[in-house]
CSV table of N, CA and C in Angstrom, one decimal:
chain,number,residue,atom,x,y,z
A,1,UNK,N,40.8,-31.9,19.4
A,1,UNK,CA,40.1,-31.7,18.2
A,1,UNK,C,38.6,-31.6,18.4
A,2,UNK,N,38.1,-32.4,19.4
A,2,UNK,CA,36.6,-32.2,19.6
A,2,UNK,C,36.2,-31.1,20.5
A,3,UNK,N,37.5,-30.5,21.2
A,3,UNK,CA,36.7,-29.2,21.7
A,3,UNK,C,37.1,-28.4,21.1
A,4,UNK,N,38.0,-28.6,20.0
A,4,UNK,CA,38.1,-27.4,18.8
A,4,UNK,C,36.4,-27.1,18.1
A,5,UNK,N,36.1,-27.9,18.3
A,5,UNK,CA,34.9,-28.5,17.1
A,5,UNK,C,33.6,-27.6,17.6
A,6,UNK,N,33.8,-27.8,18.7
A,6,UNK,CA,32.5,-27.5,19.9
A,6,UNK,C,32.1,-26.1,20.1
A,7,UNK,N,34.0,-25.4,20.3
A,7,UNK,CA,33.9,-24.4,20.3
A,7,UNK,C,33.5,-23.2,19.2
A,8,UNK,N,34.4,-23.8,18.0
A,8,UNK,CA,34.0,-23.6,16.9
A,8,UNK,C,32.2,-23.1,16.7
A,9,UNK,N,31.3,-24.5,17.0
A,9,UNK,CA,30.0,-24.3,16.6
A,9,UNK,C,29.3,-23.3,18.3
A,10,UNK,N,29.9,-23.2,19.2
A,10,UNK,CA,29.1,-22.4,20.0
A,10,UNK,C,29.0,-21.1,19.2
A,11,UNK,N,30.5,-20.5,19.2
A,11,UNK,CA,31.0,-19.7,19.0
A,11,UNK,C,30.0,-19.2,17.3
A,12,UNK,N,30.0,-19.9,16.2
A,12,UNK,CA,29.0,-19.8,15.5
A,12,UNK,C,27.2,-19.6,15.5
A,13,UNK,N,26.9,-20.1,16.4
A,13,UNK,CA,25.4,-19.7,17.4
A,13,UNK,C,25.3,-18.2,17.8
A,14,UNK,N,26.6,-18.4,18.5
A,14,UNK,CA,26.6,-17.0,19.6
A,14,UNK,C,26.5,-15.9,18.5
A,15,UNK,N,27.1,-15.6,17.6
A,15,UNK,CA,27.0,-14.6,16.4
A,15,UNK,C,25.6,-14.6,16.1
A,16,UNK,N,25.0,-15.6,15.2
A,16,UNK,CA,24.0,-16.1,14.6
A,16,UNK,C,22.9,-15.4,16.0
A,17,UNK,N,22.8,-16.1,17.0
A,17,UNK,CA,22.0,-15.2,17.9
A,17,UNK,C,22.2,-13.8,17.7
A,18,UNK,N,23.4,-13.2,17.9
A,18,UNK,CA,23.7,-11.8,18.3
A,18,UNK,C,23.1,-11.0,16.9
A,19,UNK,N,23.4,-11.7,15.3
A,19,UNK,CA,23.2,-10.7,14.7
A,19,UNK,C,21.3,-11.1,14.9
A,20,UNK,N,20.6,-11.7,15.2
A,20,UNK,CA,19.2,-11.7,14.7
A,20,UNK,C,19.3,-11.1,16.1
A,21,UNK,N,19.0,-11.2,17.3
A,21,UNK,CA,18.8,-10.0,18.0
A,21,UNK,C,19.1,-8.6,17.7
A,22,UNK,N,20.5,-8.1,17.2
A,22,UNK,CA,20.6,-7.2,16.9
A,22,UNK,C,19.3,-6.7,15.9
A,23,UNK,N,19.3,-7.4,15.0
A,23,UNK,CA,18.1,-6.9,13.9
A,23,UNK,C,17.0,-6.6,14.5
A,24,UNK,N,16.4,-7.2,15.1
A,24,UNK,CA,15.7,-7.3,16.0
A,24,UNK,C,15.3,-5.6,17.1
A,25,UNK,N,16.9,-5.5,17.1
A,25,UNK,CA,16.8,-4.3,18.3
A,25,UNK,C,16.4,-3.3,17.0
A,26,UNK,N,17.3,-3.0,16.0
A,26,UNK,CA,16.9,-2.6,14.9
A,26,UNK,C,15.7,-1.9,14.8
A,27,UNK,N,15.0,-3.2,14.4
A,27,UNK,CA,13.7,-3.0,14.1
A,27,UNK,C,12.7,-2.4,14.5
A,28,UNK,N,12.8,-2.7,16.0
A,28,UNK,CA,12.1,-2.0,17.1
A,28,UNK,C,12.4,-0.5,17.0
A,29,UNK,N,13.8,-0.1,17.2
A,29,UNK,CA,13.8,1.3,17.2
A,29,UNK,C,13.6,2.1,15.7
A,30,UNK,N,13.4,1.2,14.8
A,30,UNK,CA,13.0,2.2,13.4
A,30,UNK,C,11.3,2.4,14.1
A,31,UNK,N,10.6,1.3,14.0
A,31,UNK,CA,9.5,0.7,14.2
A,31,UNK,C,8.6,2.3,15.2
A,32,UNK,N,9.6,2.2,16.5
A,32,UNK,CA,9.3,3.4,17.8
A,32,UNK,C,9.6,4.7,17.0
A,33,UNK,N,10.7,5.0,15.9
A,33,UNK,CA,10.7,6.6,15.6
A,33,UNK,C,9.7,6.2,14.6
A,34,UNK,N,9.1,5.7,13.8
A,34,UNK,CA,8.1,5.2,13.0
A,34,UNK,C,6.8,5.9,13.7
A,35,UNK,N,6.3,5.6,14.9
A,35,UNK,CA,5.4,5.6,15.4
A,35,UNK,C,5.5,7.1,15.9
A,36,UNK,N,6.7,7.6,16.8
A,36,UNK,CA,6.8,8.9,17.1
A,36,UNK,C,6.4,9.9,16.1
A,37,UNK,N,7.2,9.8,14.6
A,37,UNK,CA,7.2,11.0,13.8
A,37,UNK,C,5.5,10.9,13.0
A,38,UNK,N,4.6,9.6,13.5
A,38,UNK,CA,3.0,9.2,12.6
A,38,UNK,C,2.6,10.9,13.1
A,39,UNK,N,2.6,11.7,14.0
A,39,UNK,CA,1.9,13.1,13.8
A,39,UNK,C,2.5,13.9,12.9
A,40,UNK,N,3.7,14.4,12.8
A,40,UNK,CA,4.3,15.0,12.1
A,40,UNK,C,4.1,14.6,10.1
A,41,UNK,N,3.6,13.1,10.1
A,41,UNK,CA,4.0,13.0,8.9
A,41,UNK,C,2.0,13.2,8.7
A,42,UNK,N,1.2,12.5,9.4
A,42,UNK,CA,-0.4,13.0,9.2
A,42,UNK,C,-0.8,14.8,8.8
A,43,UNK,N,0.2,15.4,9.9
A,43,UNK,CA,-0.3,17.0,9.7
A,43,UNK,C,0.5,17.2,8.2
A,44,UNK,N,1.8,16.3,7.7
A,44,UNK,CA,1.5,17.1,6.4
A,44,UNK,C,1.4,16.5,5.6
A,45,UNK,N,0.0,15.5,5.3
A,45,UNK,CA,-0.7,14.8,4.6
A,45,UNK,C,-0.9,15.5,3.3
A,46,UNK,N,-0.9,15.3,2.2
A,46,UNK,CA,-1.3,15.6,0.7
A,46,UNK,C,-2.8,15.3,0.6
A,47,UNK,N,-3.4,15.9,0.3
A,47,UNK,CA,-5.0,15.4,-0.5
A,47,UNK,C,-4.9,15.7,-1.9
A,48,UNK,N,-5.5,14.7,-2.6
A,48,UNK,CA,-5.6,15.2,-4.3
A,48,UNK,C,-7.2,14.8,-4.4
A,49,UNK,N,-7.4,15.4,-5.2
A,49,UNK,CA,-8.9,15.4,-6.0
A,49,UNK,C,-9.0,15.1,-7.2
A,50,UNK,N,-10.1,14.2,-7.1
A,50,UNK,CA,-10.2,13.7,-8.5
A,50,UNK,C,-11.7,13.9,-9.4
A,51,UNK,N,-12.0,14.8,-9.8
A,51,UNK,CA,-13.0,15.4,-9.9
A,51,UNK,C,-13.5,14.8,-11.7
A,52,UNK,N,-14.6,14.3,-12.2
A,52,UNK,CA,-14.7,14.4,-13.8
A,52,UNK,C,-15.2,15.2,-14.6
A,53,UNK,N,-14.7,15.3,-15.7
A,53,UNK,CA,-15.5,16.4,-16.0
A,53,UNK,C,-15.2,16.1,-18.1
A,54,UNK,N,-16.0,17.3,-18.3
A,54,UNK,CA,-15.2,17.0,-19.8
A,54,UNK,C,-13.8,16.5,-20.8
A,55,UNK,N,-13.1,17.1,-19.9
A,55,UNK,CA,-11.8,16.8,-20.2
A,55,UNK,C,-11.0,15.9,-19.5
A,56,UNK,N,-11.5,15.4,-18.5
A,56,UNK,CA,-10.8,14.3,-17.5
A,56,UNK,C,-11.5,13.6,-17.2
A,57,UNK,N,-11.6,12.1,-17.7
A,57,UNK,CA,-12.5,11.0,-17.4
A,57,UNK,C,-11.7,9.7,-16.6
A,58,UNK,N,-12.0,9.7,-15.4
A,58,UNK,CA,-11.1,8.9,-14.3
A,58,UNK,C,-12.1,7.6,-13.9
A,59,UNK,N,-11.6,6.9,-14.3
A,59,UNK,CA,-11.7,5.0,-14.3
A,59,UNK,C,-11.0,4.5,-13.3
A,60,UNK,N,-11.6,3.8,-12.0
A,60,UNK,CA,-11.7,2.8,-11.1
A,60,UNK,C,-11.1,1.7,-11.6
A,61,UNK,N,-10.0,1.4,-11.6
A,61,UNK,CA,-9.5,-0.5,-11.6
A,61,UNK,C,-9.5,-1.2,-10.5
A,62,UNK,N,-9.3,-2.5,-10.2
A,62,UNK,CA,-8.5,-2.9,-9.5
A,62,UNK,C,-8.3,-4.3,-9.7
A,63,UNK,N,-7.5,-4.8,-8.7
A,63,UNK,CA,-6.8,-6.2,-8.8
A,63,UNK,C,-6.8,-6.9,-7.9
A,64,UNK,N,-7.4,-7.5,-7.0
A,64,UNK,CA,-7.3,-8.5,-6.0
A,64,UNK,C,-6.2,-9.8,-5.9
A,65,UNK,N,-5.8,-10.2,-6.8
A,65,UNK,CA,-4.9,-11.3,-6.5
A,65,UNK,C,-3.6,-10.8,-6.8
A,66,UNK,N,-3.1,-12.1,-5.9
A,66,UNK,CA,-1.5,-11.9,-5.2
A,66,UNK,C,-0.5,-11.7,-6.5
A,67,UNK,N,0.8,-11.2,-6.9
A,67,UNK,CA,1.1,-10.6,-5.7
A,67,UNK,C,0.8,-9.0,-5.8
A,68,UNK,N,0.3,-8.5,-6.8
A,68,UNK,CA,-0.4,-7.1,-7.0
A,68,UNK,C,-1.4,-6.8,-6.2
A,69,UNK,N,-1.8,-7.1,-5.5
A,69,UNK,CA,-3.2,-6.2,-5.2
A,69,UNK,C,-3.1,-5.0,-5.3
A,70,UNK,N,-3.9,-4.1,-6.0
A,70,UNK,CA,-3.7,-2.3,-5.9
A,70,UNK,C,-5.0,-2.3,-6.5
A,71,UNK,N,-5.5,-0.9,-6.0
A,71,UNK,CA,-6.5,-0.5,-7.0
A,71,UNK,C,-6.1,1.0,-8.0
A,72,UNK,N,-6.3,0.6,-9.2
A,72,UNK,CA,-5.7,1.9,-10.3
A,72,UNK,C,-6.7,3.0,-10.4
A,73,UNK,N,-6.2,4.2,-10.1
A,73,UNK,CA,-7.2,5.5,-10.8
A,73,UNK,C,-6.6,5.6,-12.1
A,74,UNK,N,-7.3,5.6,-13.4
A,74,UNK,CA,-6.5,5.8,-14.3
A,74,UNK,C,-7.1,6.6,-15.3
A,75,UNK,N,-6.6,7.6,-16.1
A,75,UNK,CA,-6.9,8.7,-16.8
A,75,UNK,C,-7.6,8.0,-18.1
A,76,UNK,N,-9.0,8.1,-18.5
A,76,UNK,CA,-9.1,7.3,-19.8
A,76,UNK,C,-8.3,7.6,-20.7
A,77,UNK,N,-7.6,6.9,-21.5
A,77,UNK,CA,-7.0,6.6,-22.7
A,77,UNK,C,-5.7,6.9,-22.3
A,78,UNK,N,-4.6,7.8,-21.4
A,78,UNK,CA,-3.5,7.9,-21.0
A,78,UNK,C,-2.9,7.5,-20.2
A,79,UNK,N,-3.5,6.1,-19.0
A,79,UNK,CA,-2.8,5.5,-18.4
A,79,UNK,C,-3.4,5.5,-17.0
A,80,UNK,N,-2.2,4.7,-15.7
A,80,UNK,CA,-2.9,5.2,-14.3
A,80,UNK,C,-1.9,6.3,-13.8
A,81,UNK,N,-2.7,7.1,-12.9
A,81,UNK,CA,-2.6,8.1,-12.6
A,81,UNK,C,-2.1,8.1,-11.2
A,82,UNK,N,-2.6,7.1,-9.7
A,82,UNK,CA,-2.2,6.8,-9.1
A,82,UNK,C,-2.5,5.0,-8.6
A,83,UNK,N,-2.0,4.4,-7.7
A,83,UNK,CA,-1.8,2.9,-7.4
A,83,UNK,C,-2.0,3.4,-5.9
A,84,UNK,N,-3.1,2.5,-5.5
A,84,UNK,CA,-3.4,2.4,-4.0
A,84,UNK,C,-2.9,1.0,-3.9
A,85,UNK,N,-2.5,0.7,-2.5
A,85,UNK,CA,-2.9,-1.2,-1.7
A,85,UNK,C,-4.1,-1.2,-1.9
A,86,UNK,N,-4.3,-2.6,-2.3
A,86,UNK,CA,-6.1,-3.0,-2.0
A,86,UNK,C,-6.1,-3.6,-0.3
A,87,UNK,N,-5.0,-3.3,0.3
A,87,UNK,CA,-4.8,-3.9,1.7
A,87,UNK,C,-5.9,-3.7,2.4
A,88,UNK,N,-6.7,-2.1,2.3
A,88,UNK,CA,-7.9,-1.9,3.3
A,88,UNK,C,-9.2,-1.9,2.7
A,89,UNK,N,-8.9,-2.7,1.2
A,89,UNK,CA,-10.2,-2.0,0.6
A,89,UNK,C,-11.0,-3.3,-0.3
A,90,UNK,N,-10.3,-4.3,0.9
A,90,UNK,CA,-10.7,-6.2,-0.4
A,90,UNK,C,-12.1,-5.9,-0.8
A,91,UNK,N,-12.6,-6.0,0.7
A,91,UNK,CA,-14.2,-5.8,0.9
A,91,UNK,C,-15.3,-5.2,0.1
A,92,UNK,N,-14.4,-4.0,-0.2
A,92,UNK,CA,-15.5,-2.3,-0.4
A,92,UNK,C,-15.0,-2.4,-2.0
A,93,UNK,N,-13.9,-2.2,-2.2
A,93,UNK,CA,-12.9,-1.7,-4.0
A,93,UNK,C,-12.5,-3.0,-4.7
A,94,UNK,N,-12.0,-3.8,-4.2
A,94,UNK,CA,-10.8,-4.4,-4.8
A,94,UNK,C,-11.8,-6.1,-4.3
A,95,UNK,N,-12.9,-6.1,-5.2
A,95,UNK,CA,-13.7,-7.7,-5.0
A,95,UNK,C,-13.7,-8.1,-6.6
A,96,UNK,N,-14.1,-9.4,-6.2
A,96,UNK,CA,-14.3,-10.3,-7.3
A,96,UNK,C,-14.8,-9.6,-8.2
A,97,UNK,N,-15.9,-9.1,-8.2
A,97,UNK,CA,-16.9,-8.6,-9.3
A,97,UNK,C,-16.1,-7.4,-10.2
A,98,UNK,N,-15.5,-6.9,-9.5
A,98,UNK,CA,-14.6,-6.0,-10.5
A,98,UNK,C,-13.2,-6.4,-10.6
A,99,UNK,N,-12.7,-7.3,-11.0
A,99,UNK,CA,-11.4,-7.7,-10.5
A,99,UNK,C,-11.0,-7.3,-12.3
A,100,UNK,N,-10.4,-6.6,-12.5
A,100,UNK,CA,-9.8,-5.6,-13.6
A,100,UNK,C,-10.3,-5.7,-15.0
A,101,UNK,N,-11.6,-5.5,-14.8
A,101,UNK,CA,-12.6,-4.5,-15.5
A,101,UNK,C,-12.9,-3.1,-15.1
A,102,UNK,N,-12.7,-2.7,-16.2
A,102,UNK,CA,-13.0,-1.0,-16.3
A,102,UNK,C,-14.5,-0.4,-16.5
A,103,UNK,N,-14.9,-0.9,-15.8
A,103,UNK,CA,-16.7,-0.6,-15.6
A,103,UNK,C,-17.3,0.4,-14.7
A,104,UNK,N,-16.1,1.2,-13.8
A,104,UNK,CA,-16.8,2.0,-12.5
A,104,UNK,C,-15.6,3.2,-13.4
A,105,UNK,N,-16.3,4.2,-13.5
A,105,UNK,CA,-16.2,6.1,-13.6
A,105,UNK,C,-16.4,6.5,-12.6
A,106,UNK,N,-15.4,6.8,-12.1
A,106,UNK,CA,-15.6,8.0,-11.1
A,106,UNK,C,-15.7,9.5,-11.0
A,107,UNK,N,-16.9,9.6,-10.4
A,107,UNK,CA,-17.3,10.9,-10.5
A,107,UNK,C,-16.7,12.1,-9.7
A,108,UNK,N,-16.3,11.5,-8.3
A,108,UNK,CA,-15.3,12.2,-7.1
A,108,UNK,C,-14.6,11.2,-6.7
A,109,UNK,N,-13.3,11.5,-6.0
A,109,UNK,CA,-12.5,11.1,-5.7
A,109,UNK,C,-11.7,11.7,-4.7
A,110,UNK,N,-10.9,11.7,-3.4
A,110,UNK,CA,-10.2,12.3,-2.6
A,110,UNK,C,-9.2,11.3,-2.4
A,111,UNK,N,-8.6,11.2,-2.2
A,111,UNK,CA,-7.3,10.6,-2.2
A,111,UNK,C,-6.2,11.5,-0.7
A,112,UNK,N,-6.1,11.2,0.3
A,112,UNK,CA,-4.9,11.8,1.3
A,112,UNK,C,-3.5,10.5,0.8
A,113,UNK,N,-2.1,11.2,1.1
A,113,UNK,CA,-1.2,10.9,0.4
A,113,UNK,C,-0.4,10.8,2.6
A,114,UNK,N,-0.3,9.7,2.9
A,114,UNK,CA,0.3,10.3,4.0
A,114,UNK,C,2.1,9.4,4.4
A,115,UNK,N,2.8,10.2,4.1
A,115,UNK,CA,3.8,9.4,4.0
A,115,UNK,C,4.6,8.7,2.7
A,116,UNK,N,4.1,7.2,3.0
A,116,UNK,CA,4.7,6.9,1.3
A,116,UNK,C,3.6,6.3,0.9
A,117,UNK,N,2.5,6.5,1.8
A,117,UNK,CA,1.3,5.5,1.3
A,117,UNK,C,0.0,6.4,1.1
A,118,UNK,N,-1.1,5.8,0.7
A,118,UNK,CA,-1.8,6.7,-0.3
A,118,UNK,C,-3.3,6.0,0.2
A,119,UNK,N,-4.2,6.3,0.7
A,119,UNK,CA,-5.4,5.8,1.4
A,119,UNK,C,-7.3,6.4,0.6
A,120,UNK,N,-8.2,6.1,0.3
A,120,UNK,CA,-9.3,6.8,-0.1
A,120,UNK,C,-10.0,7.3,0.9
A,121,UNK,N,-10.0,8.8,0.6
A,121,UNK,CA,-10.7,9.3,2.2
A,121,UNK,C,-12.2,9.3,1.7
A,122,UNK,N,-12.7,9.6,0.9
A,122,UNK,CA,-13.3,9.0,-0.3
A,122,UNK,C,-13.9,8.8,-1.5
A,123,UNK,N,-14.8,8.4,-2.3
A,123,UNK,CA,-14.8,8.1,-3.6
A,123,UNK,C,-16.3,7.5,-4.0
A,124,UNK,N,-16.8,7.7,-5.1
A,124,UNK,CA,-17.6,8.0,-5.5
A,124,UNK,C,-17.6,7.8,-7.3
A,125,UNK,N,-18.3,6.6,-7.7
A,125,UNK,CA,-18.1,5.8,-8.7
A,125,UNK,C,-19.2,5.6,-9.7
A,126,UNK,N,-19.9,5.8,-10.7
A,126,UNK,CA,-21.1,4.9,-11.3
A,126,UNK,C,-20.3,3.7,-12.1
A,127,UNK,N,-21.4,2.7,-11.6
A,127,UNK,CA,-21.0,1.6,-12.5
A,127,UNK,C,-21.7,1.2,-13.9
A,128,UNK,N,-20.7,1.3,-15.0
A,128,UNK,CA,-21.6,1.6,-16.6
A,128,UNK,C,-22.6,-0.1,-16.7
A,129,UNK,N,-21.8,-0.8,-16.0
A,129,UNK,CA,-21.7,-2.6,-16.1
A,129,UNK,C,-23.2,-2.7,-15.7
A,130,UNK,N,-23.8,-2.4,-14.7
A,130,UNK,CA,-25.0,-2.3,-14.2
A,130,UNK,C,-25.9,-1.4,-14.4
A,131,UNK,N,-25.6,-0.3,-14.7
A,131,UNK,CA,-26.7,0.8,-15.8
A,131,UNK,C,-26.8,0.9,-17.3
């Protein structure tokens, strides 16, 4: 009965190892074609422009705290238009002082789209709050 028991719990480990290693191998190999196809997916990068003008007035949001951080471009009066990560931008976009107040207009805007994610190549804002 007690090397039933024994075996039983090796035998449960040895799985328990096998499947987190397996994931593991997994991961690595998404992780390596991840890294292989980063040329292919850069060269066919999207850029969008975000330009204002009479008819299109484009407002800067953003959000710093967890678990949203994003910063919003959003079309005055009809909503946001696109959702960045504040992941690279705590510092520069997404700080206390504007933490989702609609106070920065942007005047230019470039936006590259690379993949599933969405980066500011860059941008260009007056702030109404301070003028």
């Amino acid at each position: 009965m007690h090397q039933t028991i024994k075996k039983i719990f090796r035998l449960s480990l040895a799985i328990c190892i096998f499947v987190i290693t397996a994931a593991l191998v997994i991961t690595c190999l998404i992780k390596a074609q991840d890294i292989l196809n980063s040329n292919e997916l850069y060269e066919s990068r999207k850029v969008v422009h975000f330009d204002t003008d009479a008819d299109h007035q484009y407002i800067l949001m953003s959000n710093n705290q967890k678990p949203d951080q994003s910063a919003l471009i959003v079309l005055k009066d009809h909503g946001y238009v696109m959702k960045l990560s504040c992941e690279h931008y705590l510092k520069t976009v997404c700080t206390d002082q504007y933490n989702l107040f609609s106070t920065r207009y942007i005047r230019k805007a470039t936006i590259q789209s690379i993949g599933n994610y969405l980066y500011f190549q860059n941008i260009q804002w007056i702030d109404i709050q301070n003028n």
